[in-house]
Amino acid sequence: MKDGLEDVIACETKISRIELVNGKAILEYRGYDIRDLARKSSYEEVAYLLLYGELPKRYELQDFKIELAERRELPPQIIGLLTHLPPYTHPMVVLRTSTSYLGSLDRKIDVKTREENLEKARNLIAKFPTIIAYYHRIRTGKNVIPPTLELDHAANFLYMLSGEEPSRTAERALDMDLILHAEHELNASTFAARIAASTLADTYACIVAATGTLMGPLHGGAAQEVMKMLRKVASPRRAEEYVKKKIEKGEKIMGFGHRVYKGVIDPRAELLKRLAKKLSMEGVSRWFEVSEAIAKAAYKYKKLLPNVDFYSASVYANLGIPDDLFINIFAMGRIAGWTAHVIEQYENNRLIRPRAKYVGDKDKKYKPPTER
Ligand code: COA
């Protein structure tokens, strides 16, 4: 067996498919190509697709959107929590703490009927953006901006964050980004959620496990690290030297490489690159140009290809999102996939409990402390 469970099939799923065919990666949500969904769908429609298994009819989508919008506001206890957390707390720690707190407020926390599981999922999808935006406003000493029923999911988030209605381009960009982050088979955070679900832990516990796992720099934490790198490199002229030195020292370049997409481009990175380029033509082009120069050098020196987190960074920077909210935006998209997997696990469950190969000492004789 390879380390890190590489290539191990740990469960069956109907939620998404990743396959490498003739040097090209296929990524589908419930059978629909990610490229099609990114171009033609909306985050709400994709969340519905992931949770219910089918694309919604027009009236179903309308009802789903209304329900999400109506669930956006936070209970006063959560707003109290956000005001009491210190302003230096990382927004991902805030998100997982708030998720746990939401669980403590749910009188039906242990009810696991399909309808109740779906309700918890809709509730978390609706509230994640508000938690993130409210905390950001509070920690920067600003008044919170309550959600509006007038705007869709992505636009409402940008509105709650800045107080201004976003442009059509900004709204569409974030919407597409959320679609691209919504689901990705058995990535580490989704696996963590499924392991928790397999013990029949409650949905909030599963999502706390997922949120904590996403934060690591080898997973969703990479996007924030990419921005750090872009700021450090600062100019396309310095990219090659930076990458070369990193590779020589055997250090990782954030936003590159992938456990599954080996030697093929991550289809999400391709789409995000186009999006980042488009935004850079209308906003700050510097980050896209620096990104391009880093990508060129990473391929030249180690044949490394960008992953989903690489171009997300310049997309978010152009949308005016602060660096330390990048992972939260990932979570805001992925919550749909996480909850879909938790439900799938509950509905066809067997405890996930693998074995470890023991490689330590054996048969040692115990000696009391005085004889050691
Ligand atoms: N920078 C430099 N080298 C990298 C690299 C990166 N980002 N990603 C992989 N490599 C190199 C490894 O050093 C290794 O080289 P070697 O064969 O000379 O030792 C080779 O590519 C294979 O990498 P490996 O560590 O086996 O890949 P993995 O499947 O275990 O790891 C990641 C996958 C995602 C954890 C890894 O690519 C990584 O750490 N990337 C940076 C963090 C990141 O962007 N995470 C977001 C993932 S969506």
XYZ file of N, CA and C in Angstrom, residues 179-326:
444
model
N -19.187 27.212 -7.345
C -19.560 25.983 -8.065
C -18.334 25.073 -8.162
N -17.197 25.677 -8.505
C -15.981 24.874 -8.701
C -15.444 24.278 -7.393
N -15.794 24.912 -6.275
C -15.332 24.394 -4.976
C -16.373 23.515 -4.287
N -17.536 23.365 -4.892
C -18.670 22.756 -4.173
C -18.455 21.284 -3.805
N -17.659 20.579 -4.602
C -17.582 19.133 -4.370
C -16.331 18.578 -5.033
N -15.714 17.583 -4.404
C -14.562 16.956 -5.052
C -14.286 15.581 -4.471
N -15.256 14.721 -4.594
C -15.096 13.308 -4.234
C -14.489 13.137 -2.835
N -13.489 12.271 -2.692
C -13.042 11.933 -1.336
C -11.772 12.698 -0.927
N -11.806 14.012 -1.126
C -10.707 14.854 -0.629
C -10.649 14.719 0.904
N -9.557 15.213 1.506
C -9.326 14.942 2.933
C -10.473 15.427 3.834
N -11.011 16.630 3.567
C -12.053 17.140 4.477
C -13.355 16.351 4.328
N -13.687 15.963 3.099
C -14.903 15.179 2.890
C -14.751 13.795 3.521
N -13.552 13.239 3.414
C -13.300 11.932 4.035
C -13.466 12.046 5.551
N -12.934 13.148 6.109
C -13.077 13.361 7.564
C -14.560 13.412 7.935
N -15.347 14.128 7.115
C -16.786 14.226 7.397
C -17.432 12.848 7.332
N -17.030 12.040 6.346
C -17.646 10.717 6.179
C -17.236 9.772 7.312
N -16.008 9.912 7.768
C -15.581 9.060 8.894
C -16.440 9.384 10.116
N -16.623 10.688 10.374
C -17.454 11.084 11.518
C -18.885 10.581 11.318
N -19.412 10.737 10.092
C -20.793 10.296 9.818
C -20.925 8.787 10.017
N -19.855 8.057 9.711
C -19.933 6.591 9.819
C -20.048 6.118 11.266
N -19.721 7.006 12.213
C -19.920 6.639 13.624
C -21.330 7.032 14.066
N -22.088 7.620 13.142
C -23.424 8.187 13.382
C -23.366 9.426 14.280
N -22.214 10.112 14.238
C -22.120 11.424 14.901
C -23.081 12.376 14.189
N -23.490 13.452 14.889
C -24.456 14.381 14.285
C -23.815 15.178 13.143
N -24.676 15.763 12.304
C -24.202 16.491 11.117
C -23.205 17.595 11.483
N -23.479 18.330 12.576
C -22.588 19.442 12.948
C -21.192 18.906 13.284
N -21.151 17.769 13.991
C -19.853 17.171 14.346
C -19.084 16.812 13.068
N -19.814 16.274 12.084
C -19.169 15.887 10.815
C -18.599 17.123 10.118
N -19.364 18.221 10.158
C -18.923 19.431 9.446
C -17.793 20.128 10.219
N -17.798 19.999 11.534
C -16.665 20.531 12.313
C -15.386 19.761 11.926
N -15.512 18.442 11.801
C -14.344 17.627 11.394
C -13.850 18.079 10.018
N -14.787 18.304 9.107
C -14.421 18.705 7.746
C -13.779 20.091 7.736
N -14.370 21.007 8.490
C -13.862 22.392 8.501
C -12.440 22.431 9.071
N -12.221 21.670 10.135
C -10.882 21.619 10.729
C -9.874 21.033 9.747
N -10.297 20.028 9.007
C -9.376 19.356 8.074
C -9.063 20.252 6.876
N -10.059 21.000 6.435
C -9.856 21.858 5.254
C -8.780 22.915 5.495
N -8.649 23.311 6.767
C -7.792 24.459 7.073
C -6.299 24.203 6.824
N -5.893 22.941 6.838
C -4.463 22.625 6.691
C -3.904 23.123 5.362
N -2.638 23.594 5.362
C -2.051 24.151 4.136
C -1.878 23.148 2.993
N -1.930 21.845 3.282
C -1.850 20.896 2.162
C -3.213 20.711 1.510
N -4.254 21.268 2.121
C -5.621 21.164 1.560
C -6.085 22.599 1.262
N -7.218 23.024 1.805
C -7.757 24.346 1.467
C -6.896 25.513 1.923
N -6.075 25.258 2.948
C -5.196 26.319 3.450
C -4.218 26.813 2.403
N -4.061 26.040 1.317
C -3.086 26.422 0.282
C -3.417 27.767 -0.365
N -4.723 28.081 -0.511
C -5.086 29.325 -1.219
C -4.524 30.554 -0.498
N -4.605 30.531 0.834
C -4.058 31.668 1.599
C -2.526 31.725 1.444
N -1.916 30.535 1.417
C -0.457 30.480 1.252
C -0.050 30.967 -0.137
N -0.896 30.697 -1.141
C -0.602 31.161 -2.506
C -0.543 32.693 -2.514
N -1.488 33.312 -1.824
C -1.521 34.781 -1.807
C -0.276 35.343 -1.135
N 0.159 34.634 -0.065
C 1.396 35.045 0.620
C 2.548 35.034 -0.387
N 2.573 33.939 -1.187
C 3.643 33.789 -2.184
C 3.538 34.904 -3.239
N 2.315 35.180 -3.722
C 2.153 36.215 -4.754
C 2.646 37.558 -4.228
N 2.336 37.843 -2.972
C 2.760 39.129 -2.404
C 4.284 39.175 -2.259
N 4.861 38.014 -1.887
C 6.315 37.955 -1.703
C 7.032 38.122 -3.052
N 6.537 37.421 -4.060
C 7.183 37.497 -5.383
C 6.936 38.886 -5.992
N 5.723 39.341 -5.894
C 5.316 40.723 -6.240
C 5.445 41.132 -7.712
N 6.414 40.568 -8.418
C 6.573 40.968 -9.821
C 6.882 39.729 -10.666
N 6.342 39.670 -11.893
C 6.601 38.492 -12.741
C 8.093 38.242 -12.944
N 8.891 39.314 -12.900
C 10.333 39.167 -13.139
C 11.016 38.330 -12.058
N 10.443 38.317 -10.863
C 11.098 37.609 -9.749
C 10.601 36.174 -9.569
N 9.633 35.791 -10.411
C 8.976 34.491 -10.219
C 9.933 33.306 -10.427
N 10.705 33.383 -11.509
C 11.540 32.231 -11.861
C 12.571 31.941 -10.758
N 13.195 33.001 -10.286
C 14.221 32.835 -9.252
C 13.593 32.231 -7.971
N 12.409 32.727 -7.629
C 11.710 32.251 -6.429
C 11.425 30.752 -6.538
N 10.849 30.360 -7.685
C 10.464 28.957 -7.879
C 11.705 28.062 -7.891
N 12.717 28.495 -8.591
C 13.942 27.701 -8.717
C 14.529 27.418 -7.327
N 14.624 28.469 -6.529
C 15.191 28.318 -5.171
C 14.362 27.350 -4.336
N 13.059 27.488 -4.402
C 12.160 26.619 -3.633
C 12.377 25.159 -4.019
N 12.424 24.921 -5.322
C 12.585 23.541 -5.807
C 13.951 22.994 -5.369
N 14.980 23.834 -5.485
C 16.326 23.383 -5.082
C 16.370 23.017 -3.605
N 15.621 23.775 -2.808
C 15.607 23.498 -1.350
C 14.652 22.355 -0.995
N 13.956 21.824 -2.005
C 13.014 20.724 -1.764
C 11.743 21.191 -1.059
N 11.416 22.476 -1.224
C 10.207 22.997 -0.565
C 9.016 22.974 -1.517
N 7.835 22.923 -0.924
C 6.597 22.889 -1.722
C 6.244 24.281 -2.233
N 5.699 24.325 -3.441
C 5.157 25.586 -3.950
C 3.645 25.469 -3.839
N 3.071 26.358 -3.061
C 1.646 26.233 -2.753
C 0.783 26.460 -3.990
N -0.289 25.645 -4.077
C -1.184 25.780 -5.224
C -0.774 24.908 -6.405
N 0.220 24.045 -6.186
C 0.652 23.131 -7.254
C 0.624 21.693 -6.767
N 0.439 20.795 -7.724
C 0.438 19.365 -7.404
C -0.928 18.917 -6.930
N -1.194 17.655 -7.105
C -2.469 17.103 -6.649
C -2.353 15.592 -6.518
N -3.026 15.053 -5.504
C -2.978 13.610 -5.294
C -3.605 12.834 -6.445
N -4.662 13.355 -7.038
C -5.364 12.609 -8.084
C -4.951 13.064 -9.489
N -4.845 14.363 -9.695
C -4.496 14.880 -11.029
C -2.982 14.851 -11.206
N -2.434 13.656 -11.442
C -0.991 13.555 -11.635
C -0.711 13.621 -13.148
N 0.044 14.635 -13.538
C 0.404 14.763 -14.960
C -0.738 15.294 -15.819
N -1.866 15.581 -15.242
C -2.968 16.188 -16.012
C -3.422 17.441 -15.275
N -3.976 18.349 -16.043
C -4.384 19.609 -15.408
C -5.701 19.414 -14.652
N -5.749 19.993 -13.477
C -6.972 20.020 -12.671
C -7.998 20.867 -13.440
N -9.127 20.285 -13.861
C -10.064 21.062 -14.695
C -10.561 22.330 -14.012
N -10.591 22.320 -12.680
C -11.036 23.514 -11.958
C -9.998 24.635 -12.099
N -8.719 24.238 -12.121
C -7.658 25.250 -12.266
C -7.749 25.915 -13.640
N -8.075 25.112 -14.660
C -8.209 25.674 -16.027
C -9.297 26.741 -16.054
N -10.446 26.399 -15.441
C -11.575 27.333 -15.449
C -11.272 28.568 -14.595
N -10.612 28.341 -13.463
C -10.290 29.481 -12.595
C -9.240 30.385 -13.231
N -8.362 29.784 -14.019
C -7.356 30.600 -14.704
C -8.045 31.581 -15.654
N -9.020 31.055 -16.403
C -9.760 31.936 -17.332
C -10.477 33.048 -16.565
N -11.044 32.651 -15.442
C -11.780 33.626 -14.626
C -10.818 34.685 -14.065
N -9.675 34.220 -13.568
C -8.686 35.150 -12.998
C -8.203 36.126 -14.067
N -8.022 35.612 -15.281
C -7.552 36.467 -16.379
C -8.601 37.539 -16.684
N -9.845 37.098 -16.757
C -10.937 38.030 -17.071
C -11.009 39.140 -16.002
N -10.960 38.719 -14.736
C -11.047 39.711 -13.659
C -9.851 40.654 -13.666
N -8.689 40.096 -14.009
C -7.482 40.925 -13.982
C -7.544 42.006 -15.064
N -8.276 41.726 -16.152
C -8.373 42.736 -17.207
C -9.237 43.909 -16.753
N -10.115 43.608 -15.767
C -10.995 44.680 -15.282
C -10.544 45.241 -13.946
N -9.647 44.523 -13.257
C -9.239 44.957 -11.913
C -7.733 45.083 -11.812
N -7.171 44.366 -10.814
C -5.721 44.437 -10.617
C -5.070 43.302 -11.393
N -4.396 43.628 -12.471
C -3.860 42.565 -13.327
C -2.580 41.968 -12.758
N -1.947 42.690 -11.825
C -0.630 42.261 -11.329
C -0.644 40.827 -10.809
N -1.672 40.460 -10.029
C -1.644 39.130 -9.420
C -1.748 38.038 -10.460
N -2.525 38.291 -11.510
C -2.627 37.270 -12.552
C -1.291 37.123 -13.282
N -0.662 38.247 -13.553
C 0.632 38.184 -14.265
C 1.690 37.480 -13.418
N 1.703 37.764 -12.125
C 2.666 37.083 -11.235
C 2.340 35.585 -11.209
N 1.040 35.266 -11.136
C 0.622 33.849 -11.107
C 1.104 33.127 -12.368
N 0.906 33.768 -13.506
C 1.306 33.158 -14.774
C 2.809 32.870 -14.796
N 3.576 33.825 -14.300
C 5.043 33.655 -14.305
C 5.449 32.522 -13.355
N 4.786 32.414 -12.227
C 5.103 31.324 -11.273
C 4.728 29.981 -11.900
N 3.556 29.926 -12.530
C 3.097 28.668 -13.142
C 4.079 28.207 -14.231
N 4.565 29.164 -15.004
C 5.510 28.834 -16.083
C 6.790 28.228 -15.490
N 7.288 28.875 -14.433
C 8.529 28.409 -13.807
C 8.321 27.062 -13.109
N 7.167 26.876 -12.472
C 6.909 25.615 -11.753
C 6.872 24.457 -12.750
N 6.378 24.717 -13.932
C 6.364 23.655 -14.950
C 7.781 23.424 -15.473
N 8.491 24.517 -15.687
C 9.849 24.409 -16.232
C 10.772 23.611 -15.303
N 10.715 23.898 -13.990
C 11.676 23.283 -13.076
C 11.226 21.953 -12.485
N 9.911 21.687 -12.428
C 9.519 20.386 -11.857
C 8.259 19.813 -12.495
N 7.901 20.307 -13.670
C 6.705 19.822 -14.378
C 5.459 19.879 -13.482
N 5.429 20.871 -12.590
C 4.282 20.991 -11.680
C 3.130 21.732 -12.351
N 1.915 21.248 -12.106
C 0.719 21.902 -12.661
C -0.099 22.517 -11.538
N -0.763 23.634 -11.820
C -1.548 24.285 -10.757
C -2.775 23.485 -10.369
N -3.187 23.619 -9.111
C -4.433 22.998 -8.656
C -5.486 24.085 -8.396
N -6.604 23.678 -7.837
C -7.749 24.585 -7.662
C -7.400 25.836 -6.843
N -6.432 25.694 -5.931
C -6.137 26.819 -5.038
C -5.270 27.894 -5.680
N -4.600 27.553 -6.781
C -3.622 28.498 -7.311
C -4.275 29.760 -7.877
N -5.189 29.584 -8.835
C -5.782 30.787 -9.433
C -6.914 31.358 -8.579
N -7.410 30.557 -7.608
C -8.429 31.106 -6.695
C -7.888 32.355 -6.024
N -6.580 32.312 -5.686
C -6.001 33.428 -4.930
C -6.150 34.744 -5.695
N -5.786 34.757 -6.990
C -5.897 36.050 -7.693
C -7.353 36.412 -7.959
N -8.226 35.392 -8.090
C -9.663 35.683 -8.231
C -10.144 36.415 -6.971
N -9.829 35.849 -5.797
C -10.311 36.450 -4.543
C -9.712 37.844 -4.325
N -8.419 37.969 -4.629
C -7.779 39.284 -4.442
C -8.496 40.324 -5.300
N -8.856 39.935 -6.523
C -9.550 40.881 -7.398
C -10.973 41.179 -6.941
N -11.543 40.271 -6.154
C -12.896 40.527 -5.630
C -12.832 41.317 -4.318
N -11.610 41.645 -3.888
C -11.445 42.444 -2.673
C -11.633 41.627 -1.400
N -11.461 40.313 -1.510
C -11.628 39.461 -0.323
C -10.293 39.397 0.439
N -10.306 39.665 1.748
C -9.051 39.617 2.515
C -8.415 38.217 2.490
N -7.091 38.186 2.518
C -6.355 36.917 2.361
C -6.813 35.830 3.334
N -7.044 36.219 4.595
C -7.350 35.176 5.580
C -8.813 34.720 5.523
N -9.554 35.188 4.512
C -10.908 34.634 4.300
C -10.917 33.632 3.142
N -9.763 33.447 2.499
C -9.744 32.584 1.303
C -10.233 31.162 1.609
